[in-house]
PDB file of C-alpha atoms and ligand atoms in Angstrom:
ATOM      1  CA  UNK A1118      38.548 134.433 139.655  1.00 41.00           C
ATOM      2  CA  UNK A1119      40.198 134.535 143.072  1.00 41.00           C
ATOM      3  CA  UNK A1120      40.743 138.258 142.693  1.00 41.00           C
ATOM      4  CA  UNK A1121      37.101 138.651 141.751  1.00 44.00           C
ATOM      5  CA  UNK A1122      35.932 136.802 144.859  1.00 40.00           C
ATOM      6  CA  UNK A1123      38.246 138.801 147.097  1.00 39.00           C
ATOM      7  CA  UNK A1124      36.946 141.980 145.587  1.00 40.00           C
ATOM      8  CA  UNK A1125      33.337 140.984 146.124  1.00 43.00           C
ATOM      9  CA  UNK A1126      34.071 140.047 149.702  1.00 40.00           C
ATOM     10  CA  UNK A1127      35.795 143.355 150.194  1.00 40.00           C
ATOM     11  CA  UNK A1128      32.885 145.384 148.877  1.00 40.00           C
ATOM     12  CA  UNK A1129      30.532 143.563 151.201  1.00 38.00           C
ATOM     13  CA  UNK A1130      32.824 144.204 154.150  1.00 38.00           C
ATOM     14  CA  UNK A1131      33.028 147.919 153.405  1.00 37.00           C
ATOM     15  CA  UNK A1132      29.264 148.202 153.243  1.00 37.00           C
ATOM     16  CA  UNK A1133      28.888 146.441 156.560  1.00 37.00           C
ATOM     17  CA  UNK A1134      31.485 148.626 158.254  1.00 36.00           C
ATOM     18  CA  UNK A1135      29.862 151.783 156.895  1.00 37.00           C
ATOM     19  CA  UNK A1136      26.528 150.573 158.216  1.00 36.00           C
ATOM     20  CA  UNK A1137      27.908 149.780 161.628  1.00 38.00           C
ATOM     21  CA  UNK A1138      29.585 153.178 161.894  1.00 36.00           C
ATOM     22  CA  UNK A1139      26.217 154.834 161.874  1.00 37.00           C
ATOM     23  CA  UNK A1140      25.082 152.793 164.841  1.00 35.00           C
ATOM     24  CA  UNK A1141      26.091 154.079 168.299  1.00 36.00           C
ATOM     25  CA  UNK A1142      28.181 151.528 170.152  1.00 34.00           C
ATOM     26  CA  UNK A1143      26.256 151.946 173.408  1.00 35.00           C
ATOM     27  CA  UNK A1144      23.050 149.936 173.170  1.00 36.00           C
ATOM     28  CA  UNK A1145      19.826 151.618 174.197  1.00 36.00           C
ATOM     29  CA  UNK A1146      16.275 150.345 174.456  1.00 37.00           C
ATOM     30  CA  UNK A1147      12.784 151.819 174.311  1.00 37.00           C
ATOM     31  CA  UNK A1148      10.505 153.436 171.729  1.00 40.00           C
ATOM     32  CA  UNK A1149      12.881 156.290 170.759  1.00 40.00           C
ATOM     33  CA  UNK A1150      15.944 154.130 170.499  1.00 36.00           C
ATOM     34  CA  UNK A1151      17.760 154.537 167.161  1.00 38.00           C
ATOM     35  CA  UNK A1152      19.757 151.349 167.614  1.00 34.00           C
ATOM     36  CA  UNK A1153      16.672 149.199 167.811  1.00 34.00           C
ATOM     37  CA  UNK A1154      15.178 150.748 164.655  1.00 34.00           C
ATOM     38  CA  UNK A1155      18.348 150.554 162.594  1.00 33.00           C
ATOM     39  CA  UNK A1156      19.069 146.995 163.650  1.00 30.00           C
ATOM     40  CA  UNK A1157      15.579 145.935 162.691  1.00 27.00           C
ATOM     41  CA  UNK A1158      15.868 147.636 159.299  1.00 30.00           C
ATOM     42  CA  UNK A1159      19.203 146.041 158.440  1.00 25.00           C
ATOM     43  CA  UNK A1160      18.420 142.514 159.560  1.00 29.00           C
ATOM     44  CA  UNK A1161      14.869 142.194 158.209  1.00 28.00           C
ATOM     45  CA  UNK A1162      15.780 141.481 154.552  1.00 32.00           C
ATOM     46  CA  UNK A1163      18.285 138.765 155.480  1.00 34.00           C
ATOM     47  CA  UNK A1164      15.813 136.931 157.689  1.00 33.00           C
ATOM     48  CA  UNK A1165      12.991 137.033 155.152  1.00 35.00           C
ATOM     49  CA  UNK A1166      14.973 136.451 151.945  1.00 37.00           C
ATOM     50  CA  UNK A1167      17.391 133.733 152.792  1.00 39.00           C
ATOM     51  CA  UNK A1168      18.369 131.140 155.308  1.00 42.00           C
ATOM     52  CA  UNK A1169      22.042 131.178 154.321  1.00 46.00           C
ATOM     53  CA  UNK A1170      24.826 133.746 154.667  1.00 46.00           C
ATOM     54  CA  UNK A1171      23.491 137.299 155.035  1.00 43.00           C
ATOM     55  CA  UNK A1172      24.295 139.632 152.161  1.00 45.00           C
ATOM     56  CA  UNK A1173      23.750 143.365 151.851  1.00 52.00           C
ATOM     57  CA  UNK A1174      22.568 143.405 148.231  1.00 60.00           C
ATOM     58  CA  UNK A1175      21.410 140.375 146.244  1.00 64.00           C
ATOM     59  CA  UNK A1176      23.942 139.485 143.578  1.00 74.00           C
ATOM     60  CA  UNK A1177      22.676 138.690 140.088  1.00 79.00           C
ATOM     61  CA  UNK A1178      23.791 135.146 139.421  1.00 90.00           C
ATOM     62  CA  UNK A1179      24.510 133.316 136.200  1.00 96.00           C
ATOM     63  CA  UNK A1180      23.435 134.240 132.706  1.00 98.00           C
ATOM     64  CA  UNK A1181      20.855 137.018 132.568  1.00 98.00           C
ATOM     65  CA  UNK A1182      19.188 138.976 129.821  1.00 98.00           C
ATOM     66  CA  UNK A1183      20.785 142.422 129.793  1.00 98.00           C
ATOM     67  CA  UNK A1184      19.882 145.286 127.484  1.00 98.00           C
ATOM     68  CA  UNK A1185      22.196 148.168 126.612  1.00 98.00           C
ATOM     69  CA  UNK A1186      20.599 151.126 124.847  1.00 98.00           C
ATOM     70  CA  UNK A1187      22.404 154.273 123.762  1.00 98.00           C
ATOM     71  CA  UNK A1188      20.558 157.324 122.525  1.00 98.00           C
ATOM     72  CA  UNK A1189      22.194 159.175 119.643  1.00 98.00           C
ATOM     73  CA  UNK A1190      20.696 160.885 116.613  1.00 98.00           C
ATOM     74  CA  UNK A1191      22.945 159.518 113.878  1.00 97.00           C
ATOM     75  CA  UNK A1192      23.061 159.826 110.100  1.00 96.00           C
ATOM     76  CA  UNK A1193      22.566 157.071 107.540  1.00 94.00           C
ATOM     77  CA  UNK A1194      25.765 155.058 107.178  1.00 95.00           C
ATOM     78  CA  UNK A1195      26.884 155.399 110.773  1.00 98.00           C
ATOM     79  CA  UNK A1196      27.006 152.254 112.892  1.00 98.00           C
ATOM     80  CA  UNK A1197      27.330 151.911 116.641  1.00 98.00           C
ATOM     81  CA  UNK A1198      29.166 149.343 118.732  1.00 98.00           C
ATOM     82  CA  UNK A1199      30.080 149.042 122.375  1.00 98.00           C
ATOM     83  CA  UNK A1200      33.288 148.013 124.032  1.00 98.00           C
ATOM     84  CA  UNK A1201      33.531 147.407 127.744  1.00 98.00           C
ATOM     85  CA  UNK A1202      33.585 144.821 130.456  1.00 98.00           C
ATOM     86  CA  UNK A1203      34.944 144.965 133.965  1.00 98.00           C
ATOM     87  CA  UNK A1204      36.252 148.438 134.835  1.00 97.00           C
ATOM     88  CA  UNK A1205      40.028 148.493 134.390  1.00 95.00           C
ATOM     89  CA  UNK A1206      40.782 151.826 136.053  1.00 95.00           C
ATOM     90  CA  UNK A1207      39.683 151.092 139.614  1.00 95.00           C
ATOM     91  CA  UNK A1208      38.203 147.597 139.791  1.00 97.00           C
ATOM     92  CA  UNK A1209      40.738 145.453 137.929  1.00 97.00           C
ATOM     93  CA  UNK A1210      43.820 147.507 136.900  1.00 96.00           C
ATOM     94  CA  UNK A1211      45.665 144.309 135.961  1.00 95.00           C
ATOM     95  CA  UNK A1212      43.549 144.255 132.761  1.00 94.00           C
ATOM     96  CA  UNK A1213      45.163 147.451 131.462  1.00 92.00           C
ATOM     97  CA  UNK A1214      47.980 145.423 129.909  1.00 93.00           C
ATOM     98  CA  UNK A1215      45.778 142.635 128.527  1.00 95.00           C
ATOM     99  CA  UNK A1216      45.869 142.141 124.782  1.00 92.00           C
ATOM    100  CA  UNK A1217      42.920 139.999 123.783  1.00 94.00           C
ATOM    101  CA  UNK A1218      39.285 139.315 124.544  1.00 97.00           C
ATOM    102  CA  UNK A1219      39.574 135.576 125.022  1.00 95.00           C
ATOM    103  CA  UNK A1220      42.081 135.755 127.872  1.00 95.00           C
ATOM    104  CA  UNK A1221      41.425 139.126 129.505  1.00 97.00           C
ATOM    105  CA  UNK A1222      40.092 139.051 133.070  1.00 96.00           C
ATOM    106  CA  UNK A1223      37.950 142.055 132.183  1.00 98.00           C
ATOM    107  CA  UNK A1224      36.048 140.344 129.347  1.00 98.00           C
ATOM    108  CA  UNK A1225      32.476 139.287 130.110  1.00 98.00           C
ATOM    109  CA  UNK A1226      30.877 136.316 128.322  1.00 98.00           C
ATOM    110  CA  UNK A1227      27.891 137.294 126.178  1.00 98.00           C
ATOM    111  CA  UNK A1228      25.675 136.264 123.298  1.00 98.00           C
ATOM    112  CA  UNK A1229      23.838 139.026 121.449  1.00 98.00           C
ATOM    113  CA  UNK A1230      20.365 137.800 120.492  1.00 98.00           C
ATOM    114  CA  UNK A1231      18.000 138.699 117.657  1.00 98.00           C
ATOM    115  CA  UNK A1232      16.119 142.015 117.742  1.00 98.00           C
ATOM    116  CA  UNK A1233      13.926 141.322 114.722  1.00 97.00           C
ATOM    117  CA  UNK A1234      13.709 139.914 111.227  1.00 96.00           C
ATOM    118  CA  UNK A1235      14.289 141.687 107.931  1.00 95.00           C
ATOM    119  CA  UNK A1236      16.957 143.738 106.245  1.00 97.00           C
ATOM    120  CA  UNK A1237      16.983 146.478 108.868  1.00 98.00           C
ATOM    121  CA  UNK A1238      18.757 144.079 111.251  1.00 98.00           C
ATOM    122  CA  UNK A1239      21.221 142.642 108.702  1.00 98.00           C
ATOM    123  CA  UNK A1240      24.295 144.434 110.032  1.00 98.00           C
ATOM    124  CA  UNK A1241      23.508 143.636 113.665  1.00 98.00           C
ATOM    125  CA  UNK A1242      22.871 140.010 112.732  1.00 98.00           C
ATOM    126  CA  UNK A1243      26.144 139.761 110.782  1.00 98.00           C
ATOM    127  CA  UNK A1244      28.315 141.394 113.454  1.00 98.00           C
ATOM    128  CA  UNK A1245      26.884 139.535 116.433  1.00 98.00           C
ATOM    129  CA  UNK A1246      28.071 136.213 115.023  1.00 98.00           C
ATOM    130  CA  UNK A1247      31.164 135.019 116.879  1.00 98.00           C
ATOM    131  CA  UNK A1248      31.047 137.910 119.338  1.00 98.00           C
ATOM    132  CA  UNK A1249      31.380 135.900 122.539  1.00 98.00           C
ATOM    133  CA  UNK A1250      32.723 138.646 124.816  1.00 98.00           C
ATOM    134  CA  UNK A1251      32.001 142.197 125.834  1.00 98.00           C
ATOM    135  CA  UNK A1252      35.594 143.337 125.874  1.00 98.00           C
ATOM    136  CA  UNK A1253      37.968 146.269 125.459  1.00 97.00           C
ATOM    137  CA  UNK A1254      39.546 145.120 122.185  1.00 96.00           C
ATOM    138  CA  UNK A1255      37.103 145.675 119.282  1.00 96.00           C
ATOM    139  CA  UNK A1256      36.404 142.847 116.843  1.00 97.00           C
ATOM    140  CA  UNK A1257      37.159 139.320 118.048  1.00 97.00           C
ATOM    141  CA  UNK A1258      38.965 136.835 115.834  1.00 96.00           C
ATOM    142  CA  UNK A1259      36.203 134.987 113.971  1.00 96.00           C
ATOM    143  CA  UNK A1260      33.561 137.685 114.537  1.00 98.00           C
ATOM    144  CA  UNK A1261      31.199 138.169 111.596  1.00 98.00           C
ATOM    145  CA  UNK A1262      31.527 140.685 108.758  1.00 98.00           C
ATOM    146  CA  UNK A1263      28.757 142.649 107.060  1.00 98.00           C
ATOM    147  CA  UNK A1264      29.777 142.521 103.385  1.00 98.00           C
ATOM    148  CA  UNK A1265      33.412 143.615 103.673  1.00 97.00           C
ATOM    149  CA  UNK A1266      32.917 145.623 106.877  1.00 98.00           C
ATOM    150  CA  UNK A1267      34.277 144.317 110.161  1.00 98.00           C
ATOM    151  CA  UNK A1268      32.978 145.105 113.628  1.00 98.00           C
ATOM    152  CA  UNK A1269      34.450 147.530 116.180  1.00 98.00           C
ATOM    153  CA  UNK A1270      33.126 145.674 119.189  1.00 98.00           C
ATOM    154  CA  UNK A1271      29.695 144.368 120.129  1.00 98.00           C
ATOM    155  CA  UNK A1272      27.125 145.673 117.602  1.00 98.00           C
ATOM    156  CA  UNK A1273      24.058 147.764 118.409  1.00 98.00           C
ATOM    157  CA  UNK A1274      21.110 148.274 116.068  1.00 98.00           C
ATOM    158  CA  UNK A1275      19.152 151.460 115.464  1.00 98.00           C
ATOM    159  CA  UNK A1276      15.650 151.132 116.945  1.00 98.00           C
ATOM    160  CA  UNK A1277      12.475 153.121 117.301  1.00 98.00           C
ATOM    161  CA  UNK A1278       9.101 152.746 119.002  1.00 98.00           C
ATOM    162  CA  UNK A1279       7.301 153.850 115.830  1.00 97.00           C
ATOM    163  CA  UNK A1280       5.882 151.382 113.288  1.00 96.00           C
ATOM    164  CA  UNK A1281       8.230 150.647 110.387  1.00 95.00           C
ATOM    165  CA  UNK A1282      11.934 149.922 109.973  1.00 96.00           C
ATOM    166  CA  UNK A1283      13.715 149.457 113.272  1.00 98.00           C
ATOM    167  CA  UNK A1284      10.576 149.046 115.362  1.00 98.00           C
ATOM    168  CA  UNK A1285      11.450 147.177 118.541  1.00 98.00           C
ATOM    169  CA  UNK A1286       8.948 146.511 121.305  1.00 97.00           C
ATOM    170  CA  UNK A1287      11.503 146.990 124.091  1.00 97.00           C
ATOM    171  CA  UNK A1288      11.963 150.554 122.848  1.00 98.00           C
ATOM    172  CA  UNK A1289       9.476 152.615 124.868  1.00 97.00           C
ATOM    173  CA  UNK A1290      11.214 155.937 124.159  1.00 98.00           C
ATOM    174  CA  UNK A1291      11.428 156.909 120.473  1.00 98.00           C
ATOM    175  CA  UNK A1292      13.733 156.906 117.420  1.00 98.00           C
ATOM    176  CA  UNK A1293      17.542 156.871 117.621  1.00 98.00           C
ATOM    177  CA  UNK A1294      17.860 154.379 120.442  1.00 98.00           C
ATOM    178  CA  UNK A1295      20.725 152.032 119.534  1.00 98.00           C
ATOM    179  CA  UNK A1296      20.189 148.665 121.203  1.00 98.00           C
ATOM    180  CA  UNK A1297      21.831 145.322 121.932  1.00 98.00           C
ATOM    181  CA  UNK A1298      19.955 142.456 123.592  1.00 98.00           C
ATOM    182  CA  UNK A1299      22.456 140.341 125.508  1.00 98.00           C
ATOM    183  CA  UNK A1300      22.626 137.110 127.388  1.00 98.00           C
ATOM    184  CA  UNK A1301      25.375 138.046 129.848  1.00 98.00           C
ATOM    185  CA  UNK A1302      27.222 136.054 132.479  1.00 98.00           C
ATOM    186  CA  UNK A1303      26.685 138.250 135.537  1.00 97.00           C
ATOM    187  CA  UNK A1304      29.178 136.141 137.514  1.00 97.00           C
ATOM    188  CA  UNK A1305      31.960 137.684 135.426  1.00 97.00           C
ATOM    189  CA  UNK A1306      30.962 141.291 136.199  1.00 97.00           C
ATOM    190  CA  UNK A1307      32.097 143.473 139.108  1.00 96.00           C
ATOM    191  CA  UNK A1308      29.468 142.551 141.676  1.00 95.00           C
ATOM    192  CA  UNK A1309      26.748 142.819 139.003  1.00 97.00           C
ATOM    193  CA  UNK A1310      28.057 145.929 137.212  1.00 97.00           C
ATOM    194  CA  UNK A1311      30.126 146.580 134.094  1.00 98.00           C
ATOM    195  CA  UNK A1312      31.525 149.458 132.025  1.00 98.00           C
ATOM    196  CA  UNK A1313      30.257 150.467 128.580  1.00 98.00           C
ATOM    197  CA  UNK A1314      31.902 152.723 125.994  1.00 98.00           C
ATOM    198  CA  UNK A1315      30.195 153.493 122.688  1.00 98.00           C
ATOM    199  CA  UNK A1316      32.025 153.460 119.385  1.00 98.00           C
ATOM    200  CA  UNK A1317      30.418 155.194 116.395  1.00 98.00           C
ATOM    201  CA  UNK A1318      31.679 154.920 112.827  1.00 98.00           C
ATOM    202  CA  UNK A1319      32.281 158.137 110.858  1.00 97.00           C
ATOM    203  CA  UNK A1320      32.661 160.009 114.146  1.00 97.00           C
ATOM    204  CA  UNK A1321      36.053 161.450 115.185  1.00 95.00           C
ATOM    205  CA  UNK A1322      38.253 158.618 116.424  1.00 95.00           C
ATOM    206  CA  UNK A1323      35.095 156.559 116.931  1.00 97.00           C
ATOM    207  CA  UNK A1324      34.798 156.593 120.703  1.00 98.00           C
ATOM    208  CA  UNK A1325      32.302 158.771 122.521  1.00 98.00           C
ATOM    209  CA  UNK A1326      33.888 161.340 124.860  1.00 97.00           C
ATOM    210  CA  UNK A1327      34.662 160.324 128.434  1.00 97.00           C
ATOM    211  CA  UNK A1328      31.710 160.876 130.697  1.00 95.00           C
ATOM    212  CA  UNK A1329      30.915 161.264 134.366  1.00 93.00           C
ATOM    213  CA  UNK A1330      27.747 159.295 135.010  1.00 92.00           C
ATOM    214  CA  UNK A1331      25.039 161.003 137.048  1.00 89.00           C
ATOM    215  CA  UNK A1332      22.805 159.059 139.395  1.00 92.00           C
ATOM    216  CA  UNK A1333      20.391 157.013 137.333  1.00 97.00           C
ATOM    217  CA  UNK A1334      16.599 156.964 137.309  1.00 97.00           C
ATOM    218  CA  UNK A1335      14.457 153.831 137.091  1.00 98.00           C
ATOM    219  CA  UNK A1336      13.510 150.791 139.126  1.00 97.00           C
ATOM    220  CA  UNK A1337      16.996 149.281 138.707  1.00 97.00           C
ATOM    221  CA  UNK A1338      18.684 152.348 140.191  1.00 97.00           C
ATOM    222  CA  UNK A1339      17.634 151.336 143.706  1.00 95.00           C
ATOM    223  CA  UNK A1340      21.238 150.489 144.518  1.00 94.00           C
ATOM    224  CA  UNK A1341      24.376 152.319 143.427  1.00 95.00           C
ATOM    225  CA  UNK A1342      27.207 150.699 141.467  1.00 95.00           C
ATOM    226  CA  UNK A1343      30.066 149.546 143.738  1.00 94.00           C
ATOM    227  CA  UNK A1344      32.400 152.004 141.968  1.00 95.00           C
ATOM    228  CA  UNK A1345      32.222 155.100 139.802  1.00 94.00           C
ATOM    229  CA  UNK A1346      33.974 155.639 136.483  1.00 95.00           C
ATOM    230  CA  UNK A1347      35.189 158.995 135.189  1.00 94.00           C
ATOM    231  CA  UNK A1348      35.323 157.597 131.643  1.00 96.00           C
ATOM    232  CA  UNK A1349      32.543 155.117 130.934  1.00 98.00           C
ATOM    233  CA  UNK A1350      28.878 154.364 131.460  1.00 98.00           C
ATOM    234  CA  UNK A1351      28.325 151.918 134.309  1.00 98.00           C
ATOM    235  CA  UNK A1352      25.614 149.353 133.529  1.00 98.00           C
ATOM    236  CA  UNK A1353      23.844 146.718 135.601  1.00 98.00           C
ATOM    237  CA  UNK A1354      23.790 143.056 134.607  1.00 98.00           C
ATOM    238  CA  UNK A1355      20.254 141.659 134.247  1.00 97.00           C
ATOM    239  CA  UNK A1356      18.592 145.041 133.609  1.00 98.00           C
ATOM    240  CA  UNK A1357      17.603 147.462 130.834  1.00 98.00           C
ATOM    241  CA  UNK A1358      20.347 150.110 130.771  1.00 98.00           C
ATOM    242  CA  UNK A1359      19.693 153.268 128.788  1.00 98.00           C
ATOM    243  CA  UNK A1360      22.397 155.898 128.301  1.00 98.00           C
ATOM    244  CA  UNK A1361      23.048 159.015 126.243  1.00 98.00           C
ATOM    245  CA  UNK A1362      25.986 158.986 123.832  1.00 98.00           C
ATOM    246  CA  UNK A1363      28.724 161.195 125.280  1.00 97.00           C
ATOM    247  CA  UNK A1364      26.896 162.330 128.417  1.00 96.00           C
ATOM    248  CA  UNK A1365      26.104 161.063 131.877  1.00 95.00           C
ATOM    249  CA  UNK A1366      22.327 160.602 131.899  1.00 95.00           C
ATOM    250  CA  UNK A1367      21.109 157.089 132.590  1.00 97.00           C
ATOM    251  CA  UNK A1368      18.076 154.986 133.287  1.00 98.00           C
ATOM    252  CA  UNK A1369      18.194 151.441 134.680  1.00 98.00           C
ATOM    253  CA  UNK A1370      14.963 149.459 134.753  1.00 98.00           C
ATOM    254  CA  UNK A1371      13.876 145.912 135.408  1.00 97.00           C
ATOM    255  CA  UNK A1372      12.549 143.684 132.663  1.00 96.00           C
ATOM    256  CA  UNK A1373       8.769 143.400 132.930  1.00 91.00           C
TER     257      UNK A1373
HETATM  258  C1  NAG B1145      26.304 131.579 124.317  1.00 51.76           C
HETATM  259  O1  NAG B1145      25.846 130.538 123.482  1.00 51.76           O
HETATM  260  C2  NAG B1145      26.663 129.365 123.531  1.00 51.76           C
HETATM  261  C3  NAG B1145      26.140 128.404 122.490  1.00 51.76           C
HETATM  262  O2  NAG B1145      24.773 128.162 122.667  1.00 51.76           O
HETATM  263  C4  NAG B1145      26.637 128.784 124.933  1.00 51.76           C
HETATM  264  O3  NAG B1145      27.476 127.681 125.026  1.00 51.76           O
HETATM  265  C5  NAG B1145      27.111 129.861 125.931  1.00 51.76           C
HETATM  266  O4  NAG B1145      26.973 129.385 127.259  1.00 51.76           O
HETATM  267  C6  NAG B1145      26.305 131.128 125.768  1.00 51.76           C
HETATM  268  N1  NAG B1145      26.880 132.161 126.632  1.00 51.76           N
HETATM  269  C7  NAG B1145      26.133 133.059 127.267  1.00 51.76           C
HETATM  270  C8  NAG B1145      26.846 134.050 128.114  1.00 51.76           C
HETATM  271  O5  NAG B1145      24.915 133.115 127.147  1.00 51.76           O
END
């Protein structure tokens, strides 16, 4: 937790320094003065939004609804999961040697909630039981089974925007959008962001290839993640995050 706070403080400091570097040190005044304009632009949000400590970007606080959607045309019998949490390459390397979800500093507390009723959702409903963390370790002790089949992480369900099996109203895109609807503790993320890696059954070693994420589209892409990953998708806590399996495209939007 201390490390987390230090890290957040550090990110904020870097942003401030970068901002100040763009401002000439000699003050100037008058209608064409860049200093005056920049200063106004930077300080306006802090004066209107809050009476407490100024921050550069608002942090998502507490437990927020967070959707992860991964597009992949799959075949019947394949199932998709995600592993992830706090980035362990650059953000929290100490997690690389962790061994379980319950104690790892990179695990993020979650509950996966219902996406619908009926047999289409039976696997998702079975596997989300006892899955209390988004983590890097696959099934948690005590996580649910579907018949005799265990989970490989946090389960996703196949969804479509068309009437029939798998219809889900949050899907505004089309068939083959694998989805998980999470309650996530944003306080445990890296400044509001977390890594996601898809795992697909009956697919190579299961994991999607490493990806380099491009800049995202959507109303939630107004700020950049505080880090980049050369392996995983980077998702935003409290938003609808839509990715492509094995490639860098992404869309981050606000809940309506
Ligand atoms: C998950 O649900 C349990 C039981 O209702 C609750 O105690 C916990 O705070 C929830 N966690 C999150 C991240 O929503």
